[in-house]
Coordinates of C-alpha atoms in Angstrom, one line a residue:
M1 CA -181.5 9.6 -163.9
F2 CA -184.2 12.0 -162.8
S3 CA -183.3 14.1 -159.7
V4 CA -185.8 15.1 -157.1
P5 CA -185.8 18.8 -158.1
V6 CA -186.6 17.7 -161.7
L7 CA -189.3 15.4 -160.6
I8 CA -190.9 18.1 -158.4
G9 CA -190.5 20.7 -161.1
L10 CA -192.4 18.5 -163.5
A11 CA -195.1 17.8 -161.0
I12 CA -195.8 21.4 -160.0
S13 CA -195.8 22.7 -163.6
A14 CA -198.5 20.3 -164.7
A15 CA -201.7 22.0 -165.8
A16 CA -204.1 19.8 -163.9
V17 CA -202.3 18.2 -161.1
V18 CA -205.2 18.2 -158.7
L19 CA -207.4 16.3 -161.2
F20 CA -204.8 13.6 -161.4
G21 CA -205.7 12.5 -157.9
L22 CA -209.1 11.3 -158.9
V23 CA -207.8 9.2 -161.8
A24 CA -204.9 7.9 -159.8
A25 CA -207.1 6.8 -156.9
T26 CA -209.2 4.6 -159.2
R27 CA -206.0 3.2 -160.6
R28 CA -204.6 2.4 -157.2
R29 CA -207.8 0.7 -156.1
A30 CA -207.8 -1.5 -159.1
A31 CA -204.1 -2.3 -158.7
H32 CA -203.9 -3.3 -155.0
G33 CA -204.3 -7.0 -154.6
H34 CA -204.3 -7.6 -158.4
D35 CA -201.2 -9.2 -159.9
R36 CA -201.6 -7.8 -163.3
G37 CA -198.4 -7.8 -165.3
T38 CA -199.0 -8.7 -168.9
P39 CA -200.0 -5.8 -171.2
H40 CA -203.2 -6.0 -173.1
P41 CA -202.9 -6.9 -176.8
L42 CA -203.8 -4.3 -179.4
P43 CA -207.4 -3.0 -178.8
P44 CA -209.8 -4.5 -181.3
E45 CA -211.3 -2.2 -183.9
R46 CA -215.0 -1.2 -183.4
G47 CA -217.3 -3.5 -185.1
R48 CA -215.0 -6.5 -185.0
S49 CA -215.9 -9.4 -182.8
S50 CA -212.3 -10.3 -182.1
P51 CA -208.8 -9.0 -183.2
L52 CA -207.0 -10.6 -186.1
P53 CA -204.5 -13.3 -185.2
Q54 CA -201.7 -11.1 -186.5
Y55 CA -201.4 -7.5 -187.7
D56 CA -199.5 -6.9 -191.0
L57 CA -198.0 -3.8 -192.6
S58 CA -201.3 -2.9 -194.3
E59 CA -202.9 -2.8 -190.9
L60 CA -200.1 -0.8 -189.5
S61 CA -200.4 1.7 -192.4
R62 CA -204.1 2.0 -191.8
R63 CA -203.8 2.6 -188.1
L64 CA -201.1 5.2 -188.4
G65 CA -202.6 6.9 -191.4
V66 CA -199.2 6.6 -193.2
S67 CA -198.6 4.8 -196.5
R68 CA -197.0 1.4 -196.4
A69 CA -194.3 2.7 -198.8
V70 CA -193.4 5.6 -196.4
L71 CA -193.2 3.3 -193.4
E72 CA -190.9 0.9 -195.3
R73 CA -188.4 3.5 -196.5
F74 CA -188.6 6.0 -193.6
E75 CA -185.2 6.9 -192.2
T76 CA -185.1 8.2 -188.7
G77 CA -182.8 11.0 -187.6
Y78 CA -181.4 12.0 -184.3
R79 CA -179.1 14.6 -182.8
I80 CA -177.1 14.1 -179.6
A81 CA -177.3 16.5 -176.7
E82 CA -175.6 16.3 -173.3
I83 CA -177.0 18.2 -170.3
P84 CA -175.3 18.5 -166.9
K85 CA -176.8 16.5 -164.0
P86 CA -177.5 18.4 -160.7
R87 CA -175.0 16.2 -158.9
G88 CA -172.3 16.1 -161.5
G89 CA -171.8 14.3 -164.8
V90 CA -173.9 14.6 -167.9
R91 CA -177.1 13.1 -169.2
R92 CA -176.9 12.0 -172.9
L93 CA -180.1 12.7 -174.9
E94 CA -180.8 11.3 -178.3
I95 CA -183.3 13.7 -179.7
P96 CA -185.3 12.8 -182.9
N97 CA -185.6 15.3 -185.7
E98 CA -189.0 16.8 -186.4
E99 CA -190.2 14.2 -189.0
T100 CA -189.1 11.3 -186.8
K101 CA -190.7 12.9 -183.7
K102 CA -194.0 13.5 -185.6
L103 CA -194.2 9.9 -186.7
Q104 CA -193.2 8.7 -183.2
R105 CA -196.0 10.8 -181.7
T106 CA -198.4 9.2 -184.1
I107 CA -197.3 5.7 -183.0
L108 CA -197.6 6.8 -179.3
R109 CA -201.1 8.2 -179.8
R110 CA -202.6 5.6 -182.1
L111 CA -200.9 2.4 -181.0
L112 CA -199.4 2.7 -177.6
T113 CA -201.5 4.9 -175.4
A114 CA -204.4 2.5 -175.0
L115 CA -202.1 -0.3 -173.9
D116 CA -201.9 -1.1 -170.2
V117 CA -198.7 -1.0 -168.2
H118 CA -198.1 -2.7 -164.9
P119 CA -200.1 -0.9 -162.1
F120 CA -197.0 -0.3 -160.0
A121 CA -195.1 1.4 -162.9
C122 CA -195.9 5.0 -161.9
G123 CA -193.7 7.1 -164.1
F124 CA -194.8 8.6 -167.4
E125 CA -198.4 7.4 -167.2
P126 CA -201.4 9.8 -167.3
G127 CA -203.2 9.8 -163.9
T128 CA -200.1 8.8 -161.9
S129 CA -197.5 10.8 -160.1
I130 CA -194.7 10.4 -157.6
V131 CA -197.4 10.1 -154.9
D132 CA -198.4 6.8 -156.4
A133 CA -194.8 5.6 -156.2
A134 CA -194.5 6.7 -152.5
T135 CA -197.8 5.8 -150.8
P136 CA -197.3 2.0 -150.9
H137 CA -194.3 2.5 -148.6
E138 CA -195.9 4.4 -145.8
G139 CA -195.1 3.4 -142.2
R140 CA -192.7 0.5 -143.0
L141 CA -189.8 -0.6 -140.8
V142 CA -187.4 -0.3 -143.8
V143 CA -187.5 1.4 -147.2
V144 CA -185.1 0.2 -149.9
K145 CA -184.3 2.6 -152.7
M146 CA -182.6 1.2 -155.8
D147 CA -181.6 2.8 -159.2
I148 CA -181.2 1.3 -162.6
R149 CA -178.0 2.4 -164.5
R150 CA -178.6 3.8 -168.0
F151 CA -182.2 2.8 -168.0
F152 CA -183.2 3.7 -171.6
E153 CA -179.9 2.8 -173.1
S154 CA -180.2 -0.7 -171.5
T155 CA -183.7 -1.3 -172.8
T156 CA -182.6 -3.1 -176.0
A157 CA -184.1 -3.0 -179.5
A158 CA -184.3 -6.8 -179.4
R159 CA -186.7 -6.6 -176.4
I160 CA -188.8 -4.0 -178.2
L161 CA -189.0 -6.2 -181.3
E162 CA -190.1 -9.2 -179.2
Y163 CA -192.7 -7.0 -177.4
F164 CA -194.4 -5.9 -180.7
Q165 CA -194.5 -9.5 -181.9
R166 CA -195.9 -10.7 -178.6
I167 CA -198.9 -8.3 -178.8
G168 CA -199.8 -9.3 -182.3
W169 CA -197.8 -7.6 -185.0
D170 CA -196.3 -9.9 -187.6
A171 CA -192.5 -10.0 -188.2
A172 CA -192.4 -7.3 -190.9
S173 CA -194.6 -4.9 -189.0
A174 CA -192.7 -5.5 -185.7
E175 CA -189.4 -4.8 -187.5
V176 CA -190.7 -1.5 -188.8
L177 CA -192.0 -0.5 -185.4
Q178 CA -188.7 -1.4 -183.8
R179 CA -186.8 0.6 -186.4
L180 CA -189.0 3.7 -185.9
T181 CA -188.8 3.7 -182.1
T182 CA -185.2 2.6 -181.3
Y183 CA -181.8 4.0 -182.1
N184 CA -178.4 2.3 -182.0
G185 CA -179.9 -0.8 -180.5
H186 CA -181.9 0.7 -177.7
L187 CA -184.6 3.1 -176.7
P188 CA -183.5 6.7 -177.2
Q189 CA -183.8 9.0 -174.3
G190 CA -185.5 11.9 -176.0
A191 CA -188.0 10.1 -178.2
P192 CA -191.7 10.6 -177.3
T193 CA -192.3 6.8 -177.6
S194 CA -189.5 5.7 -175.2
P195 CA -191.2 6.3 -171.8
K196 CA -194.3 4.4 -172.7
L197 CA -192.4 1.6 -174.4
S198 CA -190.1 1.3 -171.4
N199 CA -193.1 0.7 -169.2
L200 CA -194.8 -1.7 -171.6
V201 CA -191.8 -3.9 -172.2
N202 CA -191.0 -4.0 -168.5
A203 CA -194.3 -5.3 -167.2
P204 CA -192.9 -8.8 -166.6
L205 CA -190.0 -7.2 -164.7
D206 CA -192.4 -5.2 -162.6
E207 CA -194.4 -8.3 -161.9
A208 CA -191.3 -10.3 -160.9
L209 CA -190.2 -7.6 -158.4
L210 CA -193.7 -7.1 -157.1
R211 CA -194.0 -10.9 -156.4
L212 CA -190.6 -10.8 -154.6
A213 CA -191.8 -8.0 -152.4
R214 CA -195.1 -9.7 -151.6
R215 CA -193.4 -13.0 -150.7
H216 CA -191.9 -11.0 -147.8
N217 CA -195.1 -9.1 -147.1
G218 CA -193.5 -6.0 -148.6
A219 CA -194.5 -3.3 -151.2
Y220 CA -193.0 -2.4 -154.5
S221 CA -193.2 0.6 -157.0
R222 CA -191.1 1.8 -159.9
Y223 CA -190.9 5.4 -161.2
A224 CA -188.8 5.2 -164.5
D225 CA -185.4 4.0 -163.3
D226 CA -186.1 4.4 -159.5
I227 CA -187.2 1.2 -157.8
T228 CA -188.5 1.2 -154.2
M229 CA -189.3 -1.7 -152.0
S230 CA -190.4 -1.6 -148.3
F231 CA -190.7 -4.3 -145.7
D232 CA -191.4 -4.8 -142.0
I233 CA -188.1 -6.8 -141.6
R234 CA -185.7 -6.0 -138.8
R235 CA -182.8 -8.2 -139.8
G236 CA -180.4 -6.2 -142.0
R237 CA -178.9 -9.4 -143.4
V238 CA -182.3 -10.4 -144.9
V239 CA -182.8 -6.9 -146.4
R240 CA -179.4 -6.9 -148.0
G241 CA -180.0 -10.4 -149.3
L242 CA -183.2 -9.1 -151.0
T243 CA -181.3 -6.3 -152.7
Q244 CA -179.0 -9.0 -154.2
V245 CA -182.0 -10.9 -155.5
V246 CA -183.3 -7.6 -157.1
R247 CA -179.9 -7.2 -158.7
R248 CA -180.0 -10.6 -160.3
I249 CA -183.6 -10.1 -161.5
L250 CA -182.6 -6.8 -163.1
K251 CA -179.6 -8.5 -164.8
S252 CA -181.8 -11.1 -166.3
Y253 CA -183.6 -8.3 -168.1
G254 CA -180.4 -6.6 -169.2
Y255 CA -180.2 -4.0 -166.5
T256 CA -177.5 -3.1 -164.0
M257 CA -178.4 -1.8 -160.5
H258 CA -176.4 1.1 -159.2
G259 CA -174.5 0.4 -156.0
G260 CA -172.8 2.7 -153.5
A261 CA -174.6 5.9 -152.5
K262 CA -177.6 5.2 -154.9
L263 CA -178.5 2.1 -153.0
K264 CA -180.2 3.3 -149.8
I265 CA -181.6 1.2 -147.0
L266 CA -183.7 3.5 -144.7
R267 CA -184.9 2.5 -141.3
Q268 CA -187.7 4.2 -139.3
N269 CA -185.3 6.2 -137.2
Q270 CA -184.1 7.9 -140.5
R271 CA -186.0 10.1 -142.9
Q272 CA -187.6 7.6 -145.3
Q273 CA -187.8 9.6 -148.5
V274 CA -189.2 8.4 -151.8
L275 CA -188.9 10.7 -154.8
G276 CA -188.7 13.7 -152.6
L277 CA -191.7 12.7 -150.4
V278 CA -191.4 11.5 -146.8
V279 CA -193.2 8.2 -146.0
N280 CA -192.3 7.5 -142.4
E281 CA -195.9 7.9 -141.3
K282 CA -197.9 9.2 -144.2
T283 CA -196.8 10.5 -147.6
A284 CA -195.9 14.2 -147.3
L285 CA -193.5 16.9 -148.4
P286 CA -190.5 17.1 -146.0
R287 CA -191.1 19.2 -142.9
K288 CA -188.5 21.7 -144.0
T289 CA -190.2 22.2 -147.3
R290 CA -193.6 22.6 -145.7
R291 CA -192.3 25.2 -143.3
W292 CA -190.6 27.1 -146.1
L293 CA -193.8 27.1 -148.1
R294 CA -195.8 28.4 -145.1
A295 CA -193.4 31.2 -144.7
V296 CA -193.5 32.2 -148.3
R297 CA -197.3 32.0 -148.2
H298 CA -197.4 34.3 -145.2
H299 CA -195.0 36.8 -146.6
A300 CA -197.0 37.0 -149.8
R301 CA -200.2 37.5 -147.8
V302 CA -198.8 40.4 -145.7
G303 CA -197.0 42.0 -148.7
R304 CA -193.4 41.2 -147.7
P305 CA -190.9 40.3 -150.4
V306 CA -190.9 36.6 -151.4
S307 CA -188.5 34.4 -153.3
L308 CA -191.1 33.0 -155.6
S309 CA -193.3 34.5 -158.3
K310 CA -197.1 34.2 -158.0
Q311 CA -197.0 31.5 -160.7
Q312 CA -194.3 29.5 -158.9
L313 CA -196.2 29.8 -155.6
D314 CA -199.4 28.7 -157.2
G315 CA -197.5 25.7 -158.6
W316 CA -196.2 24.7 -155.2
E317 CA -199.7 25.1 -153.7
S318 CA -201.1 22.8 -156.4
F319 CA -198.4 20.3 -155.9
L320 CA -199.0 20.3 -152.1
K321 CA -202.7 19.8 -152.7
M322 CA -202.1 17.0 -155.1
V323 CA -199.9 15.2 -152.6
E324 CA -202.5 15.5 -149.8
T325 CA -205.5 14.7 -152.1
Q326 CA -204.0 11.5 -153.6
R327 CA -202.6 10.4 -150.2
D328 CA -205.9 10.7 -148.4
E329 CA -208.1 8.9 -151.0

């Protein structure tokens, strides 16, 4: 779904990529060795000794700062856009109109942001980056890269409804939240709430896959629809068998795993690359990219023509520093 150039472009354009390393390091230290997979319930309000057994529409209205009548009659609106993928085909986006987007951002800010996702769900979360998805797989005999087909489209509205009920909303409130955050029976790729909800609802899936990896002394991480596992297993038959177990686990949650070229089993004698970062020894940009960046830096220093603007070069330098900082903490 998300190509390596897109992921890198997002990373290097972030305003404070270096600061992310400090937050991410704390997150990683808390995560390793800790099988946390169930999201926290709604955070209790200040001054209350414990949360209410269930949250109703009045509570939803109060938390969102939107009247109950508006919530009950609000009609969402979307437009469809298709953008070409770097390697062919198109990506379908379902983009909410401004009123829908504004309400979804309120839901994200006031209801969802404070909720914990699984510690090895690295995409879309503040304080995490592709480095967090790559570092668990350093120095392994084999790295397995898998990809979920139509990730957002396959995350169903029924699962979103069940999630809201599970964390404490009553049936009416959960139905309203489902209606405001889903479209045509699934999470819309383009809504501001979809990335966070995809991580929240998939915490049990992440935990199941993490436990599978750990049963074989392996590692696991997920960045959006990209799943990576790594093992110190030499027998190819065992590794291939594990990919079939992953396929069955994904199916039990309504997902389909890509096969063919998108399923990669990488041995140490190959370049083991996770989300554009090489992990054969330690997480780093590919050697070719590092050499290119050194050449651009040198040309800029001596006044020769360069292929990047100063802003682009600064972005690449920040990205390189982020990788090295997070990797070494």
